[in-house]
């Protein structure tokens, strides 16, 4: 039943006489949401069974005995902002969010919708208030805020608790949020696994899940990056092998050069030794020549002793000849060594 129809019935303005065919008390009692009707003094004249159950009272305790302020105990009740009073004063429908208090003191977040009831002369004679329990909405906001804070803190495994909701609709909402988070985080989790393997020097890891849209683009981009990195490492390894081979060649050439240098130094040392020997032989030749000159001078001065002196001269000449032969051999050896180097 629409609210305007209910107001028409309560105001006795139902032109078709529908209101005369039904028991309004039974209709109001059966409304499937918390609802009550008050008179001009705000005394409750009828109330739905759901309202009684929600607030914790019996029908006998409330109807004709309690004001709406005593029944609901909202922060607006008994003040200038009383919603029913404002409706009767302005004739407007008022909707506001507030809190009701149950019999046991539990605070219930509600959305209250109030309308005034008028008689045939337009005089306000009461009001009607429909209450929507916002408990599940509040729980939903708390869960969403909690999940948002967890996401900002990097705690991506947090999920909503469907059991906190009292109605099936909100339980399905919470489960839908969880399913959405799982769908978002599944490719991210696989991407993190691939990156972890990369950090452990495993370049073969790839994303393999079946994804769509942006998730597919994430998969393709990461896999392409891994392929490019793997190919780059292959090229670096090949270049390193080439550098190592070139270094080996340089090392071998250096060893050959070192050996050749050693051989040349040995040859030079041999030549130096031969030169020293040559100098020594030349010195001996000079000494022999001096001795020959001395003998010749003696031969000239002592021709009478010529036979003996000639014999000595002959011996000196033989020694000179022998020294000259040795000198010739040394010079030949030096030439051969010079040719070899």
PDB file of C-alpha atoms in Angstrom, residues 163-341:
ATOM      1  CA  UNK A 163      27.681 -12.837   9.158  1.00  0.00           C
ATOM      2  CA  UNK A 164      27.645  -9.321  10.584  1.00  0.00           C
ATOM      3  CA  UNK A 165      24.622  -8.479   8.414  1.00  0.00           C
ATOM      4  CA  UNK A 166      21.142  -9.333   9.693  1.00  0.00           C
ATOM      5  CA  UNK A 167      19.417  -9.499   6.304  1.00  0.00           C
ATOM      6  CA  UNK A 168      20.097 -11.709   3.304  1.00  0.00           C
ATOM      7  CA  UNK A 169      20.396  -8.695   1.038  1.00  0.00           C
ATOM      8  CA  UNK A 170      23.354  -7.262   2.924  1.00  0.00           C
ATOM      9  CA  UNK A 171      24.917 -10.687   3.370  1.00  0.00           C
ATOM     10  CA  UNK A 172      24.898 -11.018  -0.411  1.00  0.00           C
ATOM     11  CA  UNK A 173      26.318  -7.498  -0.676  1.00  0.00           C
ATOM     12  CA  UNK A 174      29.236  -8.383   1.626  1.00  0.00           C
ATOM     13  CA  UNK A 175      29.898 -11.595  -0.285  1.00  0.00           C
ATOM     14  CA  UNK A 176      29.803  -9.630  -3.535  1.00  0.00           C
ATOM     15  CA  UNK A 177      32.420  -7.225  -2.162  1.00  0.00           C
ATOM     16  CA  UNK A 178      34.621 -10.181  -1.215  1.00  0.00           C
ATOM     17  CA  UNK A 179      34.224 -11.761  -4.643  1.00  0.00           C
ATOM     18  CA  UNK A 180      35.133  -8.443  -6.269  1.00  0.00           C
ATOM     19  CA  UNK A 181      38.281  -8.128  -4.138  1.00  0.00           C
ATOM     20  CA  UNK A 182      39.274 -11.694  -4.986  1.00  0.00           C
ATOM     21  CA  UNK A 183      38.823 -11.001  -8.695  1.00  0.00           C
ATOM     22  CA  UNK A 184      40.928  -7.830  -8.441  1.00  0.00           C
ATOM     23  CA  UNK A 185      43.688  -9.350  -6.332  1.00  0.00           C
ATOM     24  CA  UNK A 186      44.072 -12.711  -8.076  1.00  0.00           C
ATOM     25  CA  UNK A 187      46.157 -11.336 -10.992  1.00  0.00           C
ATOM     26  CA  UNK A 188      48.021  -9.004  -8.642  1.00  0.00           C
ATOM     27  CA  UNK A 189      48.925 -11.973  -6.448  1.00  0.00           C
ATOM     28  CA  UNK A 190      50.194 -13.927  -9.447  1.00  0.00           C
ATOM     29  CA  UNK A 191      52.193 -10.905 -10.617  1.00  0.00           C
ATOM     30  CA  UNK A 192      53.800 -10.634  -7.169  1.00  0.00           C
ATOM     31  CA  UNK A 193      54.724 -14.330  -7.356  1.00  0.00           C
ATOM     32  CA  UNK A 194      56.434 -13.770 -10.718  1.00  0.00           C
ATOM     33  CA  UNK A 195      58.338 -10.761  -9.361  1.00  0.00           C
ATOM     34  CA  UNK A 196      59.409 -12.747  -6.272  1.00  0.00           C
ATOM     35  CA  UNK A 197      60.851 -15.430  -8.563  1.00  0.00           C
ATOM     36  CA  UNK A 198      62.614 -12.731 -10.561  1.00  0.00           C
ATOM     37  CA  UNK A 199      64.187 -11.475  -7.328  1.00  0.00           C
ATOM     38  CA  UNK A 200      65.468 -15.041  -6.806  1.00  0.00           C
ATOM     39  CA  UNK A 201      67.101 -14.920 -10.313  1.00  0.00           C
ATOM     40  CA  UNK A 202      64.446 -17.125 -11.923  1.00  0.00           C
ATOM     41  CA  UNK A 203      63.761 -15.511 -15.301  1.00  0.00           C
ATOM     42  CA  UNK A 204      61.478 -18.306 -16.519  1.00  0.00           C
ATOM     43  CA  UNK A 205      58.437 -17.384 -14.364  1.00  0.00           C
ATOM     44  CA  UNK A 206      55.339 -16.150 -16.214  1.00  0.00           C
ATOM     45  CA  UNK A 207      51.718 -15.198 -15.433  1.00  0.00           C
ATOM     46  CA  UNK A 208      49.482 -18.026 -16.680  1.00  0.00           C
ATOM     47  CA  UNK A 209      45.964 -17.164 -15.424  1.00  0.00           C
ATOM     48  CA  UNK A 210      43.097 -16.426 -17.785  1.00  0.00           C
ATOM     49  CA  UNK A 211      42.283 -12.719 -17.399  1.00  0.00           C
ATOM     50  CA  UNK A 212      40.291 -10.064 -19.216  1.00  0.00           C
ATOM     51  CA  UNK A 213      40.527  -6.308 -19.687  1.00  0.00           C
ATOM     52  CA  UNK A 214      43.116  -4.493 -17.591  1.00  0.00           C
ATOM     53  CA  UNK A 215      44.089  -7.748 -15.892  1.00  0.00           C
ATOM     54  CA  UNK A 216      44.954  -9.250 -19.287  1.00  0.00           C
ATOM     55  CA  UNK A 217      47.012  -6.160 -20.095  1.00  0.00           C
ATOM     56  CA  UNK A 218      48.893  -6.554 -16.789  1.00  0.00           C
ATOM     57  CA  UNK A 219      49.617 -10.188 -17.618  1.00  0.00           C
ATOM     58  CA  UNK A 220      50.792  -9.430 -21.169  1.00  0.00           C
ATOM     59  CA  UNK A 221      52.978  -6.496 -20.093  1.00  0.00           C
ATOM     60  CA  UNK A 222      54.677  -8.389 -17.265  1.00  0.00           C
ATOM     61  CA  UNK A 223      55.270 -11.485 -19.395  1.00  0.00           C
ATOM     62  CA  UNK A 224      56.710  -9.329 -22.199  1.00  0.00           C
ATOM     63  CA  UNK A 225      59.008  -7.600 -19.699  1.00  0.00           C
ATOM     64  CA  UNK A 226      60.226 -10.987 -18.438  1.00  0.00           C
ATOM     65  CA  UNK A 227      60.860 -12.160 -22.020  1.00  0.00           C
ATOM     66  CA  UNK A 228      62.839  -9.003 -22.839  1.00  0.00           C
ATOM     67  CA  UNK A 229      64.854  -9.272 -19.628  1.00  0.00           C
ATOM     68  CA  UNK A 230      65.656 -12.916 -20.308  1.00  0.00           C
ATOM     69  CA  UNK A 231      66.813 -12.085 -23.853  1.00  0.00           C
ATOM     70  CA  UNK A 232      68.935  -9.199 -22.540  1.00  0.00           C
ATOM     71  CA  UNK A 233      70.636 -11.522 -20.048  1.00  0.00           C
ATOM     72  CA  UNK A 234      71.340 -13.994 -22.872  1.00  0.00           C
ATOM     73  CA  UNK A 235      72.991 -11.227 -24.908  1.00  0.00           C
ATOM     74  CA  UNK A 236      75.051 -10.078 -21.923  1.00  0.00           C
ATOM     75  CA  UNK A 237      76.202 -13.660 -21.300  1.00  0.00           C
ATOM     76  CA  UNK A 238      77.223 -14.055 -24.955  1.00  0.00           C
ATOM     77  CA  UNK A 239      79.137 -10.754 -24.856  1.00  0.00           C
ATOM     78  CA  UNK A 240      80.868 -11.852 -21.649  1.00  0.00           C
ATOM     79  CA  UNK A 241      81.997 -15.075 -23.329  1.00  0.00           C
ATOM     80  CA  UNK A 242      83.431 -13.087 -26.247  1.00  0.00           C
ATOM     81  CA  UNK A 243      85.290 -10.794 -23.865  1.00  0.00           C
ATOM     82  CA  UNK A 244      86.682 -13.813 -21.998  1.00  0.00           C
ATOM     83  CA  UNK A 245      87.891 -15.381 -25.269  1.00  0.00           C
ATOM     84  CA  UNK A 246      89.567 -12.112 -26.311  1.00  0.00           C
ATOM     85  CA  UNK A 247      91.219 -11.850 -22.902  1.00  0.00           C
ATOM     86  CA  UNK A 248      92.563 -15.388 -23.309  1.00  0.00           C
ATOM     87  CA  UNK A 249      94.035 -14.461 -26.680  1.00  0.00           C
ATOM     88  CA  UNK A 250      95.659 -11.357 -25.222  1.00  0.00           C
ATOM     89  CA  UNK A 251      97.075 -13.452 -22.385  1.00  0.00           C
ATOM     90  CA  UNK A 252      98.537 -15.980 -24.835  1.00  0.00           C
ATOM     91  CA  UNK A 253     100.076 -13.182 -26.921  1.00  0.00           C
ATOM     92  CA  UNK A 254     101.566 -11.621 -23.806  1.00  0.00           C
ATOM     93  CA  UNK A 255     103.160 -14.924 -22.838  1.00  0.00           C
ATOM     94  CA  UNK A 256     104.637 -15.357 -26.338  1.00  0.00           C
ATOM     95  CA  UNK A 257     105.988 -11.812 -26.270  1.00  0.00           C
ATOM     96  CA  UNK A 258     107.487 -12.403 -22.842  1.00  0.00           C
ATOM     97  CA  UNK A 259     109.188 -15.595 -24.047  1.00  0.00           C
ATOM     98  CA  UNK A 260     110.579 -13.827 -27.154  1.00  0.00           C
ATOM     99  CA  UNK A 261     111.870 -10.987 -25.012  1.00  0.00           C
ATOM    100  CA  UNK A 262     113.577 -13.482 -22.707  1.00  0.00           C
ATOM    101  CA  UNK A 263     115.207 -15.219 -25.672  1.00  0.00           C
ATOM    102  CA  UNK A 264     116.408 -11.888 -27.092  1.00  0.00           C
ATOM    103  CA  UNK A 265     117.847 -10.904 -23.717  1.00  0.00           C
ATOM    104  CA  UNK A 266     119.689 -14.229 -23.569  1.00  0.00           C
ATOM    105  CA  UNK A 267     121.095 -13.679 -27.062  1.00  0.00           C
ATOM    106  CA  UNK A 268     122.212 -10.166 -26.164  1.00  0.00           C
ATOM    107  CA  UNK A 269     123.889 -11.522 -23.061  1.00  0.00           C
ATOM    108  CA  UNK A 270     125.680 -14.137 -25.183  1.00  0.00           C
ATOM    109  CA  UNK A 271     126.840 -11.438 -27.619  1.00  0.00           C
ATOM    110  CA  UNK A 272     128.063  -9.317 -24.726  1.00  0.00           C
ATOM    111  CA  UNK A 273     130.036 -12.267 -23.369  1.00  0.00           C
ATOM    112  CA  UNK A 274     131.581 -12.911 -26.789  1.00  0.00           C
ATOM    113  CA  UNK A 275     132.534  -9.244 -27.094  1.00  0.00           C
ATOM    114  CA  UNK A 276     134.245  -9.385 -23.742  1.00  0.00           C
ATOM    115  CA  UNK A 277     136.147 -12.468 -24.902  1.00  0.00           C
ATOM    116  CA  UNK A 278     137.101 -10.626 -28.112  1.00  0.00           C
ATOM    117  CA  UNK A 279     138.423  -7.682 -26.113  1.00  0.00           C
ATOM    118  CA  UNK A 280     140.458 -10.070 -24.013  1.00  0.00           C
ATOM    119  CA  UNK A 281     141.910 -11.740 -27.127  1.00  0.00           C
ATOM    120  CA  UNK A 282     142.698  -8.337 -28.643  1.00  0.00           C
ATOM    121  CA  UNK A 283     144.538  -7.399 -25.502  1.00  0.00           C
ATOM    122  CA  UNK A 284     146.531 -10.610 -25.731  1.00  0.00           C
ATOM    123  CA  UNK A 285     147.298  -9.865 -29.402  1.00  0.00           C
ATOM    124  CA  UNK A 286     148.518  -6.409 -28.469  1.00  0.00           C
ATOM    125  CA  UNK A 287     150.750  -7.887 -25.825  1.00  0.00           C
ATOM    126  CA  UNK A 288     152.072 -10.447 -28.324  1.00  0.00           C
ATOM    127  CA  UNK A 289     152.672  -7.697 -30.876  1.00  0.00           C
ATOM    128  CA  UNK A 290     154.634  -5.733 -28.329  1.00  0.00           C
ATOM    129  CA  UNK A 291     156.634  -8.804 -27.554  1.00  0.00           C
ATOM    130  CA  UNK A 292     157.299  -9.359 -31.303  1.00  0.00           C
ATOM    131  CA  UNK A 293     158.410  -5.760 -31.680  1.00  0.00           C
ATOM    132  CA  UNK A 294     160.751  -6.146 -28.779  1.00  0.00           C
ATOM    133  CA  UNK A 295     162.214  -9.293 -30.307  1.00  0.00           C
ATOM    134  CA  UNK A 296     162.562  -7.605 -33.699  1.00  0.00           C
ATOM    135  CA  UNK A 297     164.363  -4.691 -32.105  1.00  0.00           C
ATOM    136  CA  UNK A 298     166.648  -7.118 -30.351  1.00  0.00           C
ATOM    137  CA  UNK A 299     167.231  -8.922 -33.657  1.00  0.00           C
ATOM    138  CA  UNK A 300     168.261  -5.684 -35.326  1.00  0.00           C
ATOM    139  CA  UNK A 301     170.595  -4.781 -32.457  1.00  0.00           C
ATOM    140  CA  UNK A 302     171.998  -8.248 -32.073  1.00  0.00           C
ATOM    141  CA  UNK A 303     172.195  -9.665 -35.560  1.00  0.00           C
ATOM    142  CA  UNK A 304     175.039 -11.785 -34.378  1.00  0.00           C
ATOM    143  CA  UNK A 305     172.655 -13.608 -32.162  1.00  0.00           C
ATOM    144  CA  UNK A 306     170.149 -13.814 -35.047  1.00  0.00           C
ATOM    145  CA  UNK A 307     169.620 -17.517 -35.100  1.00  0.00           C
ATOM    146  CA  UNK A 308     168.351 -17.697 -31.568  1.00  0.00           C
ATOM    147  CA  UNK A 309     166.393 -14.478 -31.904  1.00  0.00           C
ATOM    148  CA  UNK A 310     164.839 -15.638 -35.181  1.00  0.00           C
ATOM    149  CA  UNK A 311     163.718 -18.788 -33.456  1.00  0.00           C
ATOM    150  CA  UNK A 312     162.105 -16.747 -30.727  1.00  0.00           C
ATOM    151  CA  UNK A 313     160.580 -14.396 -33.321  1.00  0.00           C
ATOM    152  CA  UNK A 314     159.170 -17.352 -35.188  1.00  0.00           C
ATOM    153  CA  UNK A 315     157.580 -18.630 -32.011  1.00  0.00           C
ATOM    154  CA  UNK A 316     156.087 -15.225 -31.285  1.00  0.00           C
ATOM    155  CA  UNK A 317     154.664 -15.039 -34.786  1.00  0.00           C
ATOM    156  CA  UNK A 318     153.097 -18.469 -34.332  1.00  0.00           C
ATOM    157  CA  UNK A 319     151.405 -17.309 -31.165  1.00  0.00           C
ATOM    158  CA  UNK A 320     150.125 -14.199 -32.922  1.00  0.00           C
ATOM    159  CA  UNK A 321     148.741 -16.347 -35.711  1.00  0.00           C
ATOM    160  CA  UNK A 322     147.033 -18.618 -33.248  1.00  0.00           C
ATOM    161  CA  UNK A 323     145.450 -15.619 -31.479  1.00  0.00           C
ATOM    162  CA  UNK A 324     144.282 -14.228 -34.821  1.00  0.00           C
ATOM    163  CA  UNK A 325     142.587 -17.526 -35.642  1.00  0.00           C
ATOM    164  CA  UNK A 326     140.772 -17.494 -32.317  1.00  0.00           C
ATOM    165  CA  UNK A 327     139.698 -13.903 -32.954  1.00  0.00           C
ATOM    166  CA  UNK A 328     138.322 -14.911 -36.348  1.00  0.00           C
ATOM    167  CA  UNK A 329     136.286 -17.701 -34.755  1.00  0.00           C
ATOM    168  CA  UNK A 330     134.823 -15.327 -32.166  1.00  0.00           C
ATOM    169  CA  UNK A 331     133.827 -12.806 -34.838  1.00  0.00           C
ATOM    170  CA  UNK A 332     132.147 -15.584 -36.832  1.00  0.00           C
ATOM    171  CA  UNK A 333     130.222 -16.685 -33.746  1.00  0.00           C
ATOM    172  CA  UNK A 334     129.062 -13.115 -33.135  1.00  0.00           C
ATOM    173  CA  UNK A 335     127.829 -12.873 -36.738  1.00  0.00           C
ATOM    174  CA  UNK A 336     125.860 -16.115 -36.395  1.00  0.00           C
ATOM    175  CA  UNK A 337     124.256 -14.983 -33.153  1.00  0.00           C
ATOM    176  CA  UNK A 338     123.355 -11.625 -34.660  1.00  0.00           C
ATOM    177  CA  UNK A 339     121.780 -13.407 -37.636  1.00  0.00           C
ATOM    178  CA  UNK A 340     119.673 -15.629 -35.377  1.00  0.00           C
ATOM    179  CA  UNK A 341     118.262 -12.693 -33.392  1.00  0.00           C
TER     180      UNK A 341
END
